[in-house]
mmCIF file of C-alpha atoms and ligand atoms in Angstrom:
data_model
loop_
_atom_site.group_PDB
_atom_site.id
_atom_site.type_symbol
_atom_site.label_atom_id
_atom_site.label_comp_id
_atom_site.label_asym_id
_atom_site.label_seq_id
_atom_site.Cartn_x
_atom_site.Cartn_y
_atom_site.Cartn_z
ATOM 1 C CA UNK A 1 18.266 8.357 5.413
ATOM 2 C CA UNK A 2 15.502 6.669 7.176
ATOM 3 C CA UNK A 3 12.092 6.345 4.976
ATOM 4 C CA UNK A 4 8.725 5.202 5.936
ATOM 5 C CA UNK A 5 7.314 3.143 3.465
ATOM 6 C CA UNK A 6 2.783 3.494 3.830
ATOM 7 C CA UNK A 7 0.382 1.898 1.451
ATOM 8 C CA UNK A 8 -3.473 0.553 0.838
ATOM 9 C CA UNK A 9 -4.331 2.997 3.351
ATOM 10 C CA UNK A 10 -7.838 2.101 2.619
ATOM 11 C CA UNK A 11 -9.948 5.369 4.400
ATOM 12 C CA UNK A 12 -8.464 3.802 7.152
ATOM 13 C CA UNK A 13 -8.141 7.046 9.155
ATOM 14 C CA UNK A 14 -8.063 4.524 12.833
ATOM 15 C CA UNK A 15 -5.014 2.761 11.545
ATOM 16 C CA UNK A 16 -3.331 5.824 9.501
ATOM 17 C CA UNK A 17 -3.619 7.495 12.471
ATOM 18 C CA UNK A 18 -2.296 4.966 15.042
ATOM 19 C CA UNK A 19 0.769 4.537 11.438
ATOM 20 C CA UNK A 20 1.994 7.779 11.647
ATOM 21 C CA UNK A 21 1.700 8.154 15.914
ATOM 22 C CA UNK A 22 4.535 4.983 15.548
ATOM 23 C CA UNK A 23 6.276 6.212 12.112
ATOM 24 C CA UNK A 24 6.959 8.959 14.752
ATOM 25 C CA UNK A 25 9.081 7.316 16.984
ATOM 26 C CA UNK A 26 10.783 5.588 14.183
ATOM 27 C CA UNK A 27 12.509 8.809 13.719
ATOM 28 C CA UNK A 28 12.242 8.373 9.950
ATOM 29 C CA UNK A 29 13.568 11.263 7.851
ATOM 30 C CA UNK A 30 10.494 10.870 4.891
ATOM 31 C CA UNK A 31 7.255 9.299 4.518
ATOM 32 C CA UNK A 32 6.334 7.729 0.986
ATOM 33 C CA UNK A 33 2.561 6.365 0.425
ATOM 34 C CA UNK A 34 2.458 3.584 -2.335
ATOM 35 C CA UNK A 35 -1.072 4.336 -3.526
ATOM 36 C CA UNK A 36 -4.912 3.216 -2.271
ATOM 37 C CA UNK A 37 -5.463 5.949 0.045
ATOM 38 C CA UNK A 38 -9.071 5.788 -1.241
ATOM 39 C CA UNK A 39 -11.705 3.554 -1.356
ATOM 40 C CA UNK A 40 -13.292 0.600 0.860
ATOM 41 C CA UNK A 41 -13.063 2.203 4.341
ATOM 42 C CA UNK A 42 -15.499 5.757 5.183
ATOM 43 C CA UNK A 43 -12.566 8.486 5.996
ATOM 44 C CA UNK A 44 -11.348 9.221 2.498
ATOM 45 C CA UNK A 45 -10.852 13.292 2.446
ATOM 46 C CA UNK A 46 -8.955 12.952 5.959
ATOM 47 C CA UNK A 47 -6.959 9.917 4.941
ATOM 48 C CA UNK A 48 -6.378 12.176 1.573
ATOM 49 C CA UNK A 49 -5.360 15.031 3.631
ATOM 50 C CA UNK A 50 -2.818 13.859 6.174
ATOM 51 C CA UNK A 51 -1.311 11.659 3.371
ATOM 52 C CA UNK A 52 -0.558 15.148 1.714
ATOM 53 C CA UNK A 53 0.360 16.874 4.108
ATOM 54 C CA UNK A 54 2.602 14.733 5.779
ATOM 55 C CA UNK A 55 4.193 12.214 2.758
ATOM 56 C CA UNK A 56 6.480 13.752 0.485
ATOM 57 C CA UNK A 57 5.710 10.888 -2.219
ATOM 58 C CA UNK A 58 2.131 10.015 -3.141
ATOM 59 C CA UNK A 59 1.398 7.809 -5.424
ATOM 60 C CA UNK A 60 -1.356 6.839 -7.386
ATOM 61 C CA UNK A 61 -3.389 3.561 -6.783
ATOM 62 C CA UNK A 62 -5.990 1.296 -9.034
ATOM 63 C CA UNK A 63 -8.514 2.873 -6.124
ATOM 64 C CA UNK A 64 -7.766 6.367 -5.820
ATOM 65 C CA UNK A 65 -7.561 5.760 -9.940
ATOM 66 C CA UNK A 66 -10.346 4.673 -10.264
ATOM 67 C CA UNK A 67 -12.312 7.466 -7.619
ATOM 68 C CA UNK A 68 -11.025 10.079 -10.586
ATOM 69 C CA UNK A 69 -12.694 8.152 -12.712
ATOM 70 C CA UNK A 70 -9.507 7.505 -14.884
ATOM 71 C CA UNK A 71 -10.721 3.466 -15.477
ATOM 72 C CA UNK A 72 -13.811 1.928 -15.535
ATOM 73 C CA UNK A 73 -14.317 -1.016 -11.977
ATOM 74 C CA UNK A 74 -15.408 -2.839 -14.301
ATOM 75 C CA UNK A 75 -13.723 -5.724 -13.686
ATOM 76 C CA UNK A 76 -13.724 -4.973 -10.306
ATOM 77 C CA UNK A 77 -14.897 -7.386 -7.489
ATOM 78 C CA UNK A 78 -19.100 -5.872 -6.491
ATOM 79 C CA UNK A 79 -18.084 -5.335 -2.932
ATOM 80 C CA UNK A 80 -15.004 -3.142 -4.567
ATOM 81 C CA UNK A 81 -17.476 -1.549 -7.384
ATOM 82 C CA UNK A 82 -19.778 -0.410 -4.444
ATOM 83 C CA UNK A 83 -17.192 1.324 -1.694
ATOM 84 C CA UNK A 84 -15.854 2.912 -5.588
ATOM 85 C CA UNK A 85 -19.165 4.814 -6.520
ATOM 86 C CA UNK A 86 -19.777 5.748 -2.302
ATOM 87 C CA UNK A 87 -16.329 6.998 -2.124
ATOM 88 C CA UNK A 88 -16.800 9.047 -5.794
ATOM 89 C CA UNK A 89 -19.561 10.724 -3.840
ATOM 90 C CA UNK A 90 -18.139 11.559 -0.895
ATOM 91 C CA UNK A 91 -14.585 13.567 -2.290
ATOM 92 C CA UNK A 92 -14.263 16.776 -2.614
ATOM 93 C CA UNK A 93 -12.947 19.707 -4.876
ATOM 94 C CA UNK A 94 -10.514 19.478 -3.645
ATOM 95 C CA UNK A 95 -10.036 16.011 -2.631
ATOM 96 C CA UNK A 96 -9.765 15.982 -5.550
ATOM 97 C CA UNK A 97 -7.839 17.952 -6.671
ATOM 98 C CA UNK A 98 -4.643 16.143 -4.241
ATOM 99 C CA UNK A 99 -5.334 13.028 -6.235
ATOM 100 C CA UNK A 100 -4.557 14.193 -9.113
ATOM 101 C CA UNK A 101 -1.886 15.334 -8.075
ATOM 102 C CA UNK A 102 -0.359 12.320 -7.065
ATOM 103 C CA UNK A 103 2.473 9.556 -9.817
ATOM 104 C CA UNK A 104 2.122 6.239 -11.119
ATOM 105 C CA UNK A 105 5.552 5.169 -9.960
ATOM 106 C CA UNK A 106 9.241 7.396 -8.263
ATOM 107 C CA UNK A 107 12.732 6.727 -7.399
ATOM 108 C CA UNK A 108 14.405 7.900 -4.191
ATOM 109 C CA UNK A 109 17.645 7.487 -2.542
ATOM 110 C CA UNK A 110 17.668 4.029 -4.630
ATOM 111 C CA UNK A 111 15.030 2.286 -4.577
ATOM 112 C CA UNK A 112 12.059 2.374 -6.760
ATOM 113 C CA UNK A 113 8.115 3.322 -5.591
ATOM 114 C CA UNK A 114 5.114 1.315 -7.301
ATOM 115 C CA UNK A 115 1.449 0.959 -6.178
ATOM 116 C CA UNK A 116 0.847 -2.821 -7.922
ATOM 117 C CA UNK A 117 3.858 -3.910 -10.122
ATOM 118 C CA UNK A 118 7.186 -2.485 -11.687
ATOM 119 C CA UNK A 119 5.892 -3.968 -14.855
ATOM 120 C CA UNK A 120 3.174 -1.596 -16.259
ATOM 121 C CA UNK A 121 2.406 0.229 -13.131
ATOM 122 C CA UNK A 122 -0.641 1.914 -15.460
ATOM 123 C CA UNK A 123 -2.092 -1.452 -14.915
ATOM 124 C CA UNK A 124 -2.325 -2.475 -11.559
ATOM 125 C CA UNK A 125 -0.843 -6.259 -11.669
ATOM 126 C CA UNK A 126 -0.897 -8.384 -9.310
ATOM 127 C CA UNK A 127 2.806 -9.839 -7.920
ATOM 128 C CA UNK A 128 1.199 -13.065 -6.493
ATOM 129 C CA UNK A 129 2.868 -16.177 -8.117
ATOM 130 C CA UNK A 130 6.529 -15.950 -8.876
ATOM 131 C CA UNK A 131 5.309 -15.929 -12.719
ATOM 132 C CA UNK A 132 3.869 -12.451 -11.759
ATOM 133 C CA UNK A 133 7.799 -12.436 -9.912
ATOM 134 C CA UNK A 134 9.363 -12.689 -13.113
ATOM 135 C CA UNK A 135 7.878 -10.078 -15.396
ATOM 136 C CA UNK A 136 8.268 -7.054 -12.398
ATOM 137 C CA UNK A 137 12.431 -8.050 -11.917
ATOM 138 C CA UNK A 138 13.003 -7.010 -15.659
ATOM 139 C CA UNK A 139 11.745 -3.485 -15.005
ATOM 140 C CA UNK A 140 12.488 -3.159 -11.630
ATOM 141 C CA UNK A 141 14.729 0.792 -11.763
ATOM 142 C CA UNK A 142 16.732 -0.705 -8.758
ATOM 143 C CA UNK A 143 16.872 -3.152 -7.016
ATOM 144 C CA UNK A 144 14.506 -2.947 -4.311
ATOM 145 C CA UNK A 145 10.745 -2.273 -5.235
ATOM 146 C CA UNK A 146 8.519 -1.696 -3.377
ATOM 147 C CA UNK A 147 4.610 -1.263 -3.375
ATOM 148 C CA UNK A 148 1.128 -2.641 -1.874
ATOM 149 C CA UNK A 149 -1.754 -3.444 -3.536
ATOM 150 C CA UNK A 150 -1.954 -7.296 -2.573
ATOM 151 C CA UNK A 151 -2.042 -6.223 1.443
ATOM 152 C CA UNK A 152 0.292 -9.370 2.206
ATOM 153 C CA UNK A 153 3.334 -8.491 3.169
ATOM 154 C CA UNK A 154 5.840 -10.528 1.180
ATOM 155 C CA UNK A 155 9.378 -10.534 0.069
ATOM 156 C CA UNK A 156 10.324 -12.200 -3.776
ATOM 157 C CA UNK A 157 14.112 -12.407 -4.226
ATOM 158 C CA UNK A 158 16.323 -13.193 -7.393
ATOM 159 C CA UNK A 159 20.026 -13.651 -8.158
ATOM 160 C CA UNK A 160 20.936 -13.991 -11.037
ATOM 161 C CA UNK A 161 20.632 -17.378 -12.662
ATOM 162 C CA UNK A 162 18.346 -18.348 -10.401
ATOM 163 C CA UNK A 163 14.351 -18.259 -10.550
ATOM 164 C CA UNK A 164 12.660 -15.838 -8.009
ATOM 165 C CA UNK A 165 12.708 -17.127 -4.312
ATOM 166 C CA UNK A 166 8.935 -15.995 -2.355
ATOM 167 C CA UNK A 167 9.059 -15.351 1.486
ATOM 168 C CA UNK A 168 6.777 -13.409 3.931
ATOM 169 C CA UNK A 169 7.938 -10.011 4.583
ATOM 170 C CA UNK A 170 9.966 -10.066 7.463
ATOM 171 C CA UNK A 171 13.348 -7.835 8.920
ATOM 172 C CA UNK A 172 16.020 -8.361 6.709
ATOM 173 C CA UNK A 173 19.376 -7.188 4.675
ATOM 174 C CA UNK A 174 19.080 -7.187 1.047
ATOM 175 C CA UNK A 175 22.358 -8.965 -0.497
ATOM 176 C CA UNK A 176 24.090 -6.989 -2.922
ATOM 177 C CA UNK A 177 23.652 -9.284 -5.889
ATOM 178 C CA UNK A 178 20.616 -9.491 -5.367
ATOM 179 C CA UNK A 179 16.865 -8.272 -6.185
ATOM 180 C CA UNK A 180 14.151 -7.070 -4.664
ATOM 181 C CA UNK A 181 10.190 -7.167 -4.417
ATOM 182 C CA UNK A 182 8.469 -6.247 -1.611
ATOM 183 C CA UNK A 183 5.426 -5.397 -0.874
ATOM 184 C CA UNK A 184 4.931 -3.124 2.314
ATOM 185 C CA UNK A 185 1.227 -4.959 3.501
ATOM 186 C CA UNK A 186 -1.764 -2.944 3.950
ATOM 187 C CA UNK A 187 -2.161 -0.419 6.285
ATOM 188 C CA UNK A 188 -6.398 0.285 6.251
ATOM 189 C CA UNK A 189 -7.834 -3.274 5.036
ATOM 190 C CA UNK A 190 -3.879 -6.500 6.318
ATOM 191 C CA UNK A 191 -5.597 -9.197 4.158
ATOM 192 C CA UNK A 192 -2.878 -12.055 5.694
ATOM 193 C CA UNK A 193 -4.880 -13.082 8.537
ATOM 194 C CA UNK A 194 -3.032 -10.339 10.997
ATOM 195 C CA UNK A 195 -5.940 -7.051 11.690
ATOM 196 C CA UNK A 196 -2.961 -5.298 12.376
ATOM 197 C CA UNK A 197 -1.930 -2.324 10.387
ATOM 198 C CA UNK A 198 1.372 -3.290 8.472
ATOM 199 C CA UNK A 199 3.930 -0.795 7.337
ATOM 200 C CA UNK A 200 7.837 -0.750 6.588
ATOM 201 C CA UNK A 201 10.654 1.261 7.335
ATOM 202 C CA UNK A 202 14.330 0.764 4.638
ATOM 203 C CA UNK A 203 17.761 2.657 5.656
ATOM 204 C CA UNK A 204 19.156 3.527 3.068
ATOM 205 C CA UNK A 205 22.817 3.493 5.518
ATOM 206 C CA UNK A 206 21.968 0.256 7.371
ATOM 207 C CA UNK A 207 19.981 -1.152 4.595
ATOM 208 C CA UNK A 208 17.537 -2.951 7.127
ATOM 209 C CA UNK A 209 14.289 -3.542 5.899
ATOM 210 C CA UNK A 210 11.964 -3.071 8.478
ATOM 211 C CA UNK A 211 8.049 -4.285 8.935
ATOM 212 C CA UNK A 212 5.974 -3.203 11.442
ATOM 213 C CA UNK A 213 2.771 -4.359 12.681
ATOM 214 C CA UNK A 214 0.721 -1.701 14.460
ATOM 215 C CA UNK A 215 -2.077 -2.192 16.862
ATOM 216 C CA UNK A 216 -5.557 -0.024 16.102
ATOM 217 C CA UNK A 217 -9.233 0.911 16.625
ATOM 218 C CA UNK A 218 -10.674 -0.946 14.784
ATOM 219 C CA UNK A 219 -13.821 -0.714 16.196
ATOM 220 C CA UNK A 220 -14.002 3.061 15.866
ATOM 221 C CA UNK A 221 -13.319 2.201 12.525
ATOM 222 C CA UNK A 222 -16.162 -0.481 11.442
ATOM 223 C CA UNK A 223 -18.541 2.073 13.493
ATOM 224 C CA UNK A 224 -18.358 4.250 11.246
ATOM 225 C CA UNK A 225 -18.561 2.100 8.431
ATOM 226 C CA UNK A 226 -21.608 1.198 9.517
ATOM 227 C CA UNK A 227 -22.235 4.315 9.801
ATOM 228 C CA UNK A 228 -22.187 4.878 6.148
ATOM 229 C CA UNK A 229 -23.436 1.825 5.208
ATOM 230 C CA UNK A 230 -20.703 0.180 3.534
ATOM 231 C CA UNK A 231 -20.896 -3.095 3.351
ATOM 232 C CA UNK A 232 -20.957 -5.993 5.948
ATOM 233 C CA UNK A 233 -18.606 -8.031 4.899
ATOM 234 C CA UNK A 234 -16.240 -4.842 3.793
ATOM 235 C CA UNK A 235 -16.708 -4.065 7.601
ATOM 236 C CA UNK A 236 -16.333 -7.580 8.824
ATOM 237 C CA UNK A 237 -13.277 -8.290 7.482
ATOM 238 C CA UNK A 238 -10.644 -5.552 9.256
ATOM 239 C CA UNK A 239 -11.688 -7.092 12.736
ATOM 240 C CA UNK A 240 -9.812 -10.280 10.717
ATOM 241 C CA UNK A 241 -7.582 -9.217 8.427
ATOM 242 C CA UNK A 242 -9.096 -11.551 5.396
HETATM 243 ZN ZN1 ZN B 1 -5.821 -1.479 -1.797
#
């Protein structure tokens, strides 16, 4: 089975459509969304409807969670707060019921899926350091765990008796005796200095993990964010992938 893994769409419809077009050419059997469909961008409703229709697994991210009013955004950056408040006002009742159906974690075809970390998924911990990875590994339900959240495609791996290793997201075939935390990057707001949308295809037979970077119409996404009067910094960062 070929599984497409997308995360952190962040209401960027141009990026989502470009990625879905590319996924069509990849002969995948299923598409999984790892959360944060809304927040930051100008098209939360259209992105939610598309993800709901096309993805078989839909996880809830922290921005989705806050948009549902489930957790205060007090520990958020001011920009994230502004966009969360804007998103909340924009969502329809239908959008809210779609968000409400999203799940916190799933295991399918021998892979574990979370938004942020398998360590207390509902607390949305960032996996940025070896220590974060060391906390996360014991909570992995399978040898391969896929996530998003940091918007940076990165891979941590752990061999029995050795400390975790960190590498930039790249195509590879997992070794059977290793555990992996695989961040698929962000569709709608990449932050690794590459503005192209990021997603991953995993093939359960060959065990290939394959990263894809997809160009999309960034200017059009930015124009719509300007019309929605979203913060300038959120608009500018799309062009530089930061
Ligand atoms: Zn995010």
